[in-house]
XYZ file of C-alpha atoms in Angstrom:
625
model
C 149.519 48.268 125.685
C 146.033 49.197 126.656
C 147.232 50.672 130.458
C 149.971 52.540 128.985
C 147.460 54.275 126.776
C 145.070 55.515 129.539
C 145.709 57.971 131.926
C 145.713 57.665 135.636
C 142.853 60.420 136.712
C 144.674 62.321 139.558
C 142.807 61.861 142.995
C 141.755 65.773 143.063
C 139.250 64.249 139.968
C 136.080 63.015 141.452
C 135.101 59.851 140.299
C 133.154 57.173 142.501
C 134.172 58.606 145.347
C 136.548 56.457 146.215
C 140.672 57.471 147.471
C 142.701 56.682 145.197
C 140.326 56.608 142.033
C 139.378 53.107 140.900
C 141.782 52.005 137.726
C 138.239 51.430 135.399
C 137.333 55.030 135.863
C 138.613 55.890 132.640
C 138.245 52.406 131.259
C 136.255 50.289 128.305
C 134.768 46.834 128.909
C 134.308 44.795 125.816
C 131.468 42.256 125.883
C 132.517 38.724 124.369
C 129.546 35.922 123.147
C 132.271 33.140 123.047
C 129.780 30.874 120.944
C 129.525 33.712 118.386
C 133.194 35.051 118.153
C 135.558 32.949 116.269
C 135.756 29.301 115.931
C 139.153 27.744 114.910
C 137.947 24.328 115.257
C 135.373 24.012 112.679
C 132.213 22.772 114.838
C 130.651 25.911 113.968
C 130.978 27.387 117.908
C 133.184 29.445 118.890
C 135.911 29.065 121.466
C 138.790 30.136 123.942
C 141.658 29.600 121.045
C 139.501 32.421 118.588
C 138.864 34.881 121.538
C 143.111 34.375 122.479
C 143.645 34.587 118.268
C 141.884 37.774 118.353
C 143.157 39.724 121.154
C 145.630 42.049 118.938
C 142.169 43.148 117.659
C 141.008 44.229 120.829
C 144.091 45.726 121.892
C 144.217 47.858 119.125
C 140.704 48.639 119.325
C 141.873 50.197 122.843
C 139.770 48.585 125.177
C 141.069 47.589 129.066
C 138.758 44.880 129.838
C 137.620 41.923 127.783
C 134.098 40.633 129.776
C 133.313 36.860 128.592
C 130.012 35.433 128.557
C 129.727 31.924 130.523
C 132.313 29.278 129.231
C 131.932 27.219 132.151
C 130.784 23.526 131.640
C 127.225 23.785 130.727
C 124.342 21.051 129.305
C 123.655 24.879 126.668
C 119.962 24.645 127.848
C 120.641 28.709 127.548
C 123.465 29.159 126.206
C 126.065 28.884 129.057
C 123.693 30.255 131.609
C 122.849 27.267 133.117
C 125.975 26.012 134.740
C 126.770 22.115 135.536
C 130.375 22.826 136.899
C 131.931 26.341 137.912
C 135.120 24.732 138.104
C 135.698 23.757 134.275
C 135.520 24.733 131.203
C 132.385 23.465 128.545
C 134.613 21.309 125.761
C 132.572 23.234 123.049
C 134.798 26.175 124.680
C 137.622 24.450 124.908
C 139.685 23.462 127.773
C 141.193 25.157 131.487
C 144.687 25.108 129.598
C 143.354 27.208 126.974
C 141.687 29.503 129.544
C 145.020 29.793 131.390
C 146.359 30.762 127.655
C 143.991 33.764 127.009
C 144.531 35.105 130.740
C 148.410 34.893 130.120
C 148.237 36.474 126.479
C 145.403 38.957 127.537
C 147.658 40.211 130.368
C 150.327 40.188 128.130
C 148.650 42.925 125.826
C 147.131 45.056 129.249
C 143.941 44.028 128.954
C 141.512 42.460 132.001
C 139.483 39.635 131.908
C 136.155 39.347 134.047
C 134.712 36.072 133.590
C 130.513 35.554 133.876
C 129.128 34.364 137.257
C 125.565 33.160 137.017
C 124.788 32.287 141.054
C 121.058 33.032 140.850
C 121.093 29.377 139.202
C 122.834 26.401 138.210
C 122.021 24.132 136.028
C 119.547 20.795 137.035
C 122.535 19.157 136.056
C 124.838 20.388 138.544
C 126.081 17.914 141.532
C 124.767 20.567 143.831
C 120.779 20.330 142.797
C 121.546 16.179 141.959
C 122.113 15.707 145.567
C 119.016 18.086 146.699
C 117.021 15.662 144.883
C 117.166 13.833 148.314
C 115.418 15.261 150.792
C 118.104 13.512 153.347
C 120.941 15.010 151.932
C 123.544 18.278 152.923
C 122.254 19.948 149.700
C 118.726 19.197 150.318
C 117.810 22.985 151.246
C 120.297 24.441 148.362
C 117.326 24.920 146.243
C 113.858 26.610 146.301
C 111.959 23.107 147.209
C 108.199 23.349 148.024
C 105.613 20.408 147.836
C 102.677 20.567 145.382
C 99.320 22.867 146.840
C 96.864 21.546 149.135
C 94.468 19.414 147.803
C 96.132 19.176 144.486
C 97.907 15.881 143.346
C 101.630 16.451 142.632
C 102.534 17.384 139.125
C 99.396 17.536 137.873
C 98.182 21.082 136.266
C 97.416 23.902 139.050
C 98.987 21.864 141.243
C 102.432 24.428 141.149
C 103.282 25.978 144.890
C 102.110 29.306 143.609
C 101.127 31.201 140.059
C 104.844 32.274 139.408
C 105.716 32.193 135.844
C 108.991 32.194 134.229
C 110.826 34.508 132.212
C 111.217 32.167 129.800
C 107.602 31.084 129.562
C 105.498 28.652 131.718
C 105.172 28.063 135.001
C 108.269 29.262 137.485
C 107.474 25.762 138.967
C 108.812 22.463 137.852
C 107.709 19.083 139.370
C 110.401 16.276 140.007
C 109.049 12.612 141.019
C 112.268 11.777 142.670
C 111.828 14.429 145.088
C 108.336 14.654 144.947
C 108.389 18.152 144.911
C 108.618 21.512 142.774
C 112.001 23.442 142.031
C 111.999 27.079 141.653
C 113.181 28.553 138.279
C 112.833 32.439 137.260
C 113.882 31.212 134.222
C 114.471 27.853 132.157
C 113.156 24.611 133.549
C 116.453 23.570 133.911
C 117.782 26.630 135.408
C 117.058 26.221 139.181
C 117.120 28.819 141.881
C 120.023 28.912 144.303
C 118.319 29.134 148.037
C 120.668 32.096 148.942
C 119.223 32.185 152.822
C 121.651 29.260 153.330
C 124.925 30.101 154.668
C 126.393 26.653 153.066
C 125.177 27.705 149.904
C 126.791 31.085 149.216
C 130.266 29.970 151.383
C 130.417 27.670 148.276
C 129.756 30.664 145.449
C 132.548 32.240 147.517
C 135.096 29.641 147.603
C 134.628 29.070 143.729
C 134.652 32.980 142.668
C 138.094 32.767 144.967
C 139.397 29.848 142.705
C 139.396 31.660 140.051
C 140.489 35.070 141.003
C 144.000 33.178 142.415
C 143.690 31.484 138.487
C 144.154 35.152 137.245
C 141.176 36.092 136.357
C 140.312 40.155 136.744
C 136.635 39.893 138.131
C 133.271 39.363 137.401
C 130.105 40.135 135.533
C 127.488 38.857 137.902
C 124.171 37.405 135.903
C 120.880 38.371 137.476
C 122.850 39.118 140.817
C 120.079 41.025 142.483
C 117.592 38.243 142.206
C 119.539 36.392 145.044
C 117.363 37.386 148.247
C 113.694 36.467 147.718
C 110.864 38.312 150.068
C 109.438 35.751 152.227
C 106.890 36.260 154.745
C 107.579 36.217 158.999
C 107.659 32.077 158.426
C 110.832 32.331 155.817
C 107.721 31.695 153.161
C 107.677 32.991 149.705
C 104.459 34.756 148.371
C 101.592 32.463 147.672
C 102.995 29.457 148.439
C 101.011 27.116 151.287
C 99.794 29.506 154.415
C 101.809 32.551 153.541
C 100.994 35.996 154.259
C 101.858 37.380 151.023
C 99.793 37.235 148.104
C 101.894 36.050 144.768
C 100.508 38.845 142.572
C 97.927 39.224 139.989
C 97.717 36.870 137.429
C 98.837 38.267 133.740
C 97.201 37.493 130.095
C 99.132 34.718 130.115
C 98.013 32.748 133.127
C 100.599 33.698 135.139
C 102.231 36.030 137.384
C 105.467 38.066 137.932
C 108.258 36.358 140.557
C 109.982 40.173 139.957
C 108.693 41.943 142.421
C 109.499 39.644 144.774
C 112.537 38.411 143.527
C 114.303 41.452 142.808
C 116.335 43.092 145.102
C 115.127 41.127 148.046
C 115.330 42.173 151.878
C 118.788 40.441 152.195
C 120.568 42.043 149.377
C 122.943 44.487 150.828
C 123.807 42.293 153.145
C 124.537 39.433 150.554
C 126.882 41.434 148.635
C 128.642 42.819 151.338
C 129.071 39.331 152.259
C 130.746 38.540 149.407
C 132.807 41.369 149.150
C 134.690 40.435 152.741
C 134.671 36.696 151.591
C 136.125 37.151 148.108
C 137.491 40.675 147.570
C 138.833 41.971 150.532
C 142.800 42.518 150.323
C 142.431 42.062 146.810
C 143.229 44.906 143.792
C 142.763 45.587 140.490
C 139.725 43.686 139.885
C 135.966 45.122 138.258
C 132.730 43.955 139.592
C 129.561 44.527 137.821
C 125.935 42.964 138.297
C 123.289 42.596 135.932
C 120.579 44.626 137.869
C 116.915 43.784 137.332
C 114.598 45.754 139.267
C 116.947 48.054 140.564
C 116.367 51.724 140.603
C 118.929 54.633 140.435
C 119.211 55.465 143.646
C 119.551 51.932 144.841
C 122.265 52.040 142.453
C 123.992 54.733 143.913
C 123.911 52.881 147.546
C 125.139 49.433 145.577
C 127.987 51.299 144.089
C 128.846 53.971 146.854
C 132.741 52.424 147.454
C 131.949 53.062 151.292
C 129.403 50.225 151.252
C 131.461 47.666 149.970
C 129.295 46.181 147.265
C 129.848 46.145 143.884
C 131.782 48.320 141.925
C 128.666 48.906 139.260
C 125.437 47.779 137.899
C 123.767 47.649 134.431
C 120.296 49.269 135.479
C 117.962 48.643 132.539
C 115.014 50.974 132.663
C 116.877 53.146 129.586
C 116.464 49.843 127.231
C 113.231 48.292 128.739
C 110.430 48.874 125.976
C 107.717 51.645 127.109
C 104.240 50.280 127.450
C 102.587 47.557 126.085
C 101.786 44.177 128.335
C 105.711 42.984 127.596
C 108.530 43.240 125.648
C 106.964 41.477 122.731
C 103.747 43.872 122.859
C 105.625 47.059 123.612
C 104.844 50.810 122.063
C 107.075 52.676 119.703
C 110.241 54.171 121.333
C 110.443 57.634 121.732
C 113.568 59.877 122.829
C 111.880 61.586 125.921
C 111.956 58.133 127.439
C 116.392 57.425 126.793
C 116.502 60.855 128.197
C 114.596 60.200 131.323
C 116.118 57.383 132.357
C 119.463 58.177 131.421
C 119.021 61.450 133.534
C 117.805 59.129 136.422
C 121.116 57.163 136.299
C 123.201 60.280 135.523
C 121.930 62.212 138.546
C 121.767 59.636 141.231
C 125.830 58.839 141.406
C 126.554 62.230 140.776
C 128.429 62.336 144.301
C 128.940 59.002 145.338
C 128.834 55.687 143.343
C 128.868 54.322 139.916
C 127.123 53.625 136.243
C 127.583 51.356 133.418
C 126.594 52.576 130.055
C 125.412 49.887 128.048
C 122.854 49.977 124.692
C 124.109 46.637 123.549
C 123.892 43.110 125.180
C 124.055 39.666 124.338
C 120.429 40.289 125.676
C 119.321 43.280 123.280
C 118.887 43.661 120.249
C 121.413 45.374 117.943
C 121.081 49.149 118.583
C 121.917 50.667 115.333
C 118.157 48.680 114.489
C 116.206 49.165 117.336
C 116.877 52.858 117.382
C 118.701 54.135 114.687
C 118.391 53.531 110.806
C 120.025 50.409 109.038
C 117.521 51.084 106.136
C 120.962 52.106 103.547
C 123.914 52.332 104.282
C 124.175 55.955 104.795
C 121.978 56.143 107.642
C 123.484 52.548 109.384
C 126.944 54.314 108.901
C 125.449 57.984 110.406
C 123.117 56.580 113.178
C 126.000 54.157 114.385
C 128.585 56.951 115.044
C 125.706 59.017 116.687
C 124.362 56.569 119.189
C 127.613 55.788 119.984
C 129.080 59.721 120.726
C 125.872 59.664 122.578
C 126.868 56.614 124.739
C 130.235 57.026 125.466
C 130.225 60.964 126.121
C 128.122 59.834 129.232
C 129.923 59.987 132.728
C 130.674 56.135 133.520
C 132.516 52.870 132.142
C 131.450 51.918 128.748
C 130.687 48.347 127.765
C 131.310 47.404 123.586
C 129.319 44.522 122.489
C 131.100 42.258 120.237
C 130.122 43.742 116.858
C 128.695 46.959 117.990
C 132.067 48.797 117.165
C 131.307 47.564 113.334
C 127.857 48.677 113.449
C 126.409 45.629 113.131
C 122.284 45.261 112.689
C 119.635 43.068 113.382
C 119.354 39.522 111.531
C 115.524 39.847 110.374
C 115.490 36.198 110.300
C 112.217 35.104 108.233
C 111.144 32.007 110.094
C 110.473 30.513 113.578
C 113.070 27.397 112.469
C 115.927 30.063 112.301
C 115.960 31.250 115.677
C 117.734 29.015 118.845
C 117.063 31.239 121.515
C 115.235 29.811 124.001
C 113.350 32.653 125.451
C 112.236 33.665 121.853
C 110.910 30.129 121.229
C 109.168 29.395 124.289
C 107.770 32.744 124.320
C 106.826 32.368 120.613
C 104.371 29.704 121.087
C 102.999 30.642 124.309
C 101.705 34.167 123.195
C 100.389 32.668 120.145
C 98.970 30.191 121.664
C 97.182 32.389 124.755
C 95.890 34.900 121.659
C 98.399 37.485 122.752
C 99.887 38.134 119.706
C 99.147 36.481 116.512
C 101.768 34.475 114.563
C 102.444 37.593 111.991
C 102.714 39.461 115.212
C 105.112 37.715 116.889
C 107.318 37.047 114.370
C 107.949 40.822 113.521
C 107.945 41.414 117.602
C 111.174 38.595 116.757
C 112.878 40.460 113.959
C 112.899 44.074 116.373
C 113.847 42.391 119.770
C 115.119 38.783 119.772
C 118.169 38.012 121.566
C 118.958 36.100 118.586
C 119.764 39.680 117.118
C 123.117 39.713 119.347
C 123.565 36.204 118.953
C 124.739 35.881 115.046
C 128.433 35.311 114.303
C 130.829 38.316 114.468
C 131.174 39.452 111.037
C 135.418 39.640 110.758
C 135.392 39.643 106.620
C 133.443 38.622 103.791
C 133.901 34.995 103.010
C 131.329 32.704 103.642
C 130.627 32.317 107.008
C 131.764 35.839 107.895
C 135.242 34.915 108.698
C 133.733 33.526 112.443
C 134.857 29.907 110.701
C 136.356 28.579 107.967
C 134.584 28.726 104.539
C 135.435 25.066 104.470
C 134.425 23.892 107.897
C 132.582 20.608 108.312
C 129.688 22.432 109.965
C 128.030 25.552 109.447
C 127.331 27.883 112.394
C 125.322 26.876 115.225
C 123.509 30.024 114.212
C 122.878 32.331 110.777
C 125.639 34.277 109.452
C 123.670 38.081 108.828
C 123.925 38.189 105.049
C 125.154 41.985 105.346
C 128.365 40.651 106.351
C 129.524 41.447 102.741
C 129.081 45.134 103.722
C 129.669 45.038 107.502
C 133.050 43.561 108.233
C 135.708 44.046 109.855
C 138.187 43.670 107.684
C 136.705 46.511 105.407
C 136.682 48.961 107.794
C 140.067 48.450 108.993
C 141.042 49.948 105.648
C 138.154 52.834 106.062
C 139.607 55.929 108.428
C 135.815 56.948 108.474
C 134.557 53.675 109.429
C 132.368 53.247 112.587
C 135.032 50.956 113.870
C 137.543 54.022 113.229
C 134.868 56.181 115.193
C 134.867 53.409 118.119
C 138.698 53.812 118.958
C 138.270 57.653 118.680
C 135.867 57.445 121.282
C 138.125 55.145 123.412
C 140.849 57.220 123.198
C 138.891 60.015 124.333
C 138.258 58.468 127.379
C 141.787 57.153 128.027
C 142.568 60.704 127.805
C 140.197 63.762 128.245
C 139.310 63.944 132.092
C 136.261 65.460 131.092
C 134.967 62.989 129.339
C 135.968 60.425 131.839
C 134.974 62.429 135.186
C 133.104 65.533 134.137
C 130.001 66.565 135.621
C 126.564 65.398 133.763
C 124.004 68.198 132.845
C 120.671 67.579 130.341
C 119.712 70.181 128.363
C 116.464 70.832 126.215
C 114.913 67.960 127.826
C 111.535 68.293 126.406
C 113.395 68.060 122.529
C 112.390 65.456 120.596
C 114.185 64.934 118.397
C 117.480 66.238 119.751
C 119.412 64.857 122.664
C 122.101 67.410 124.186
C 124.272 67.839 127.729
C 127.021 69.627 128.923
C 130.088 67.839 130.228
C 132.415 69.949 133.023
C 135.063 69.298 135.327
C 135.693 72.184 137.539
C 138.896 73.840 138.815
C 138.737 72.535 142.085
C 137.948 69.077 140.288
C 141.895 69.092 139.369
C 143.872 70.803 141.252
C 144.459 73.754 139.647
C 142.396 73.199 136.086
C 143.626 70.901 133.446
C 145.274 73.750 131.695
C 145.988 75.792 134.654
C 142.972 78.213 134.524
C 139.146 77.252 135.019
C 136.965 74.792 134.580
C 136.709 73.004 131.493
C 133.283 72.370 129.568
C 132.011 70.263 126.535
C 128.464 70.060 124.552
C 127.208 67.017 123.347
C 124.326 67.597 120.883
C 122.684 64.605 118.713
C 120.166 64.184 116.113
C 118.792 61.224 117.385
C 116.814 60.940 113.850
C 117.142 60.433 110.243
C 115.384 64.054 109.744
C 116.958 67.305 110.257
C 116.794 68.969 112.924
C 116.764 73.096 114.895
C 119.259 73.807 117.747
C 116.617 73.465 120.503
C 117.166 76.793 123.034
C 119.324 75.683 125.926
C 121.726 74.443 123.549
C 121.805 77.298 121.583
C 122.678 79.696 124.705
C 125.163 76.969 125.908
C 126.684 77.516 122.717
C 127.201 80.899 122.823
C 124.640 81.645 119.615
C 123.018 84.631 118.593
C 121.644 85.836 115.362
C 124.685 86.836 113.830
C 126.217 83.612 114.367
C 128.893 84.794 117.070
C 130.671 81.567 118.221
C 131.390 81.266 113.896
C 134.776 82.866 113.232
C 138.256 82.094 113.959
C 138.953 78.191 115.070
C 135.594 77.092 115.952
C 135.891 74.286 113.431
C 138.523 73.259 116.154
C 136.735 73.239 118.846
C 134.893 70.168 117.945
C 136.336 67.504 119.946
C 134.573 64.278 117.622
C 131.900 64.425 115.383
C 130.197 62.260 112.903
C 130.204 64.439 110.038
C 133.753 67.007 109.187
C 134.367 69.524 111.643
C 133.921 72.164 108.942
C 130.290 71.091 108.812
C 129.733 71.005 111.717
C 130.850 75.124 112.334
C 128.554 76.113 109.480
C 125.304 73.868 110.864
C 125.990 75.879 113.932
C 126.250 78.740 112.012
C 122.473 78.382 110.590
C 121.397 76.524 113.751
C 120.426 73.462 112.344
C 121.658 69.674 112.722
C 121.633 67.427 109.818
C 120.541 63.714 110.165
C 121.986 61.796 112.688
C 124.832 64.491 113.050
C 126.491 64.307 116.476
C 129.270 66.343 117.998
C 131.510 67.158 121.345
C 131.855 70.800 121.333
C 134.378 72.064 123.170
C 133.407 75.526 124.957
């Protein structure tokens, strides 16, 4: 059982800050893309009977917490993010007996589940925004309604309340004759914005997220949570709409402008969550909260975190995998390491006494890491750069998150044509950028291959038959998306049989956090900063930190050093003198080889690199000091 395997980190350990330490500060959250896991049925989507048919895999994997994206009733406009009924499940999923199945089984094996919430939006389809279709109805103000601009005729081009355009391409504005007025959608058309500044509005979010925490459920992932609270003006007015004060923002390339930085993390924010958290959570244990964070900086983190506060237990902040320059994430620069570093120090250093941090590289959002940053171009390198990232990740101070297929070391699809892709963001954004003279076709379609959700999105790759073992070889339909043709390579059934496998790494990593307070509470120090090629820290948990030291004398200290490249590398200096190097090669001799904690090549090698003060490709280790 997952619990039985982790240790309970002794209060004396400083965590969040919180008396007694939270249960998930020592835990792993495994991300689950129900449409993309494992379909028993043969309709080529996955379902609740393949996620509750898998869980011995997760269990032994060692995870605590399985996180599943939406399976709520759903028209699929975005895949499950655009909810028609919170109170069902979608049939493509399934049913609410087999949901009551996988939280009885999943208990059954010690693992959590935390079930999506998407409250930013429902879907157009939902009863709620059906009935604000009449002005003369309770539900009327549930919504973001706002009549066409003066002197324009309704629904008619320019005509939107303000220049707002979506995420997902086009106008954040969408006319409906019924009403005679324009809905509010930060993203899909048929995606509408919850008006959060009613009370009616969020007592219903509340009474629903209560349903299905007395259902069994273990918490929630929030979607987009901090895009609740809008900034209006003194008149409750958002920016650029009719008289208001504020002006909307300039207008982008594209014809449009940003809703984020008025939509994100609004005046009313705080007090939203803390709303919540007396509505929903209060006399309540053992449950996770975590919101998806846009615009969000560390230290706003820290204060959304900080257990005193009452908000939410964590947030995925997302300056560490936003692309660096460029006019978007489809026109973006080349990475480089200094900027991972940064931002990762940010997050690092701003909970360091109080609050919380997810650490996250993989998303049903992102694309697949061991492509976007590491090297899939032979096996070899995917193999070497998959191990390293992930050391890098999970020797962090925080709660890991696994995304389905991550564990494998799974890569980008590189589809070849527009007709392969069903994301909707890709799509829309596709033909708008083309179409504006952003990006040429050629352009965009390689801009598709490095950062398409899509990439996330392809069938878990369990063994090597046909369709990847996700379905049946002999289904009646083929996957609602492409199987990766490297799942002949990258399976899991293969590397169950490989004890040098990335998925073998994965569950040493897990362990490790189960069981090495250090890893799991240890204070957070950058070294060599400036290094570009190298990424290093030092982990330590001092004696005061347990009561006495984990062994009874001192503090205890780790090094994490990784070759974040496919070239080799030098020591950098602070890592050197962390180390204990000098020119004879002191810290060589005796059991040094045993001091390494994990690495991705044999400990042996790893003593003699340190020996000549050199890293080879992608080589990453925990160094025990």
């Amino acid at each position: 059982m997952t619990a039985e395997q982790r240790m309970t980190l002794p209060d004396a350990i400083h965590t969040n800050g919180a008396t007694p330490n939270p249960w998930w500060s020592n835990a792993v959250v495994y991300q689950i893309y129900p449409r993309s896991f494992q379909d028993t049925n043969g309709d080529g989507f996955g379902d609740l009977p393949g996620i509750t048919s898998r869980l011995d895999y997760l269990a032994d994997l060692g995870v605590d917490v399985i996180w599943l994206s939406p399976v709520y009733r759903s028209p699929q406009d975005d895949n499950g993010y655009d909810i028609s009924d919170y109170q069902d499940i979608d049939p493509m999923f399934g049913t609410l007996d087999d949901m009551d199945e996988l939280l009885e089984e999943a208990h059954a094996r010690g693992l959590k589940v935390v079930m999506d919430l998407v409250v930013n939006h429902t879907s157009d389809e939902h009863a709620w925004f059906q009935a604000s279709r009449d002005k003369n109805d309770p539900h009327a103000d549930w919504y973001w309604w706002r009549p066409a601009k003066a002197g324009h005729e309704p629904g008619t081009p320019g005509a939107e309340p303000n220049a707002w355009g979506s995420y997902f391409g086009g106008s954040a504005w969408e006319y409906d004759p019924k009403r005679g007025e324009y809905y509010l959608h930060q993203f899909s058309k048929k995606q509408p914005d919850l008006n959060w500044e009613n009370p009616e509005v969020r007592a219903a979010v509340y009474r629903m997220m209560n349903w299905w925490l007395d259902r069994g459920v273990d918490g929630f992932r929030m979607d987009v949570i901090t895009l609740i609270s809008k900034h209006v003006d003194a008149n409750g007015e958002l920016p650029g709409v009719g008289e208001s004060t504020v002006d909307a923002g300039p207008i982008g390339p594209d014809g449009y402008s940003s809703p984020n930085p008025f939509c994100a993390d609004g005046p009313r924010q705080d007090e939203f969550l803390a709303e919540m958290h007396r509505e929903v959570f209060d006399g309540r244990d053992g449950y996770l909260t975590v919101g998806e964070a846009p615009g969000i900086t560390p230290e706003r983190n820290e204060h959304i975190t900080d257990p005193d506060n009452r908000e939410l237990d964590m947030l995925f902040l997302f300056d560490h995998v936003e692309p660096g320059g460029g006019q978007s994430k489809w026109t973006a620069e080349p990475w480089e390491l200094s900027q991972l570093k940064r931002c990762l120090a940010g997050q690092q250093q701003a909970v360091k006494d109080r609050g919380w941090t997810s650490l996250f590289f993989n998303n049903h959002d992102q694309p697949r890491v061991v492509s976007r940053w590491g090297d899939d171009s032979t096996e070899e390198m995917r193999v070497l750069s998959a191990k390293a990232i992930a050391l890098l990740l999970h020797m962090h101070r925080g709660t890991p998150y696994v995304y389905q297929g991550e564990e494998l070391g799974m890569t980008n699809v590189y589809f070849d044509s527009l007709d392969q892709y069903r994301d909707l963001e890709s799509i829309n954004m596709y033909h708008q950028l083309t179409e504006a003279g952003v990006l040429t076709e050629e352009a965009m379609m390689e801009a598709l291959k490095a950062i398409s959700r899509d990439n996330a999105r392809t069938p878990m790759q369990w063994d090597a038959t046909k369709y990847a073992g996700f379905t049946a070889s002999y289904a009646p339909s083929e996957p609602w998306i492409g199987t990766n043709p490297n799942k002949d390579v990258i399976n899991v059934k293969k590397q169950l049989r490989d004890e040098d496998s990335v998925l073998a790494f994965y569950r040493k990593l897990i362990e490790l956090r189960h069981t090495n307070p250090v890893v799991a509470a240890g204070a957070w120090d950058m070294l060599d900063e400036s290094d570009p090629q190298v990424y290093a820290f030092v982990r330590t948990l001092h004696e005061e930190g347990v009561g006495g030291g984990i062994d009874g004398s001192g503090e205890k200290r780790l090094v994490v050093v990784v070759n974040m490249s496919s070239e080799s590398a030098a020591l950098p200096p602070e890592t050197k003198d962390v180390l204990g190097l000098d020119m004879s090669g002191a810290i060589i001799g005796g059991a040094s080889a045993d001091r390494v904690l994990i690495a991705n090549y044999p400990s042996e090698q790893v003593a003699a690199d340190l020996l000549f003060g050199k890293l080879a490709p992608w080589e990453a280790f925990a160094y025990e000091l």
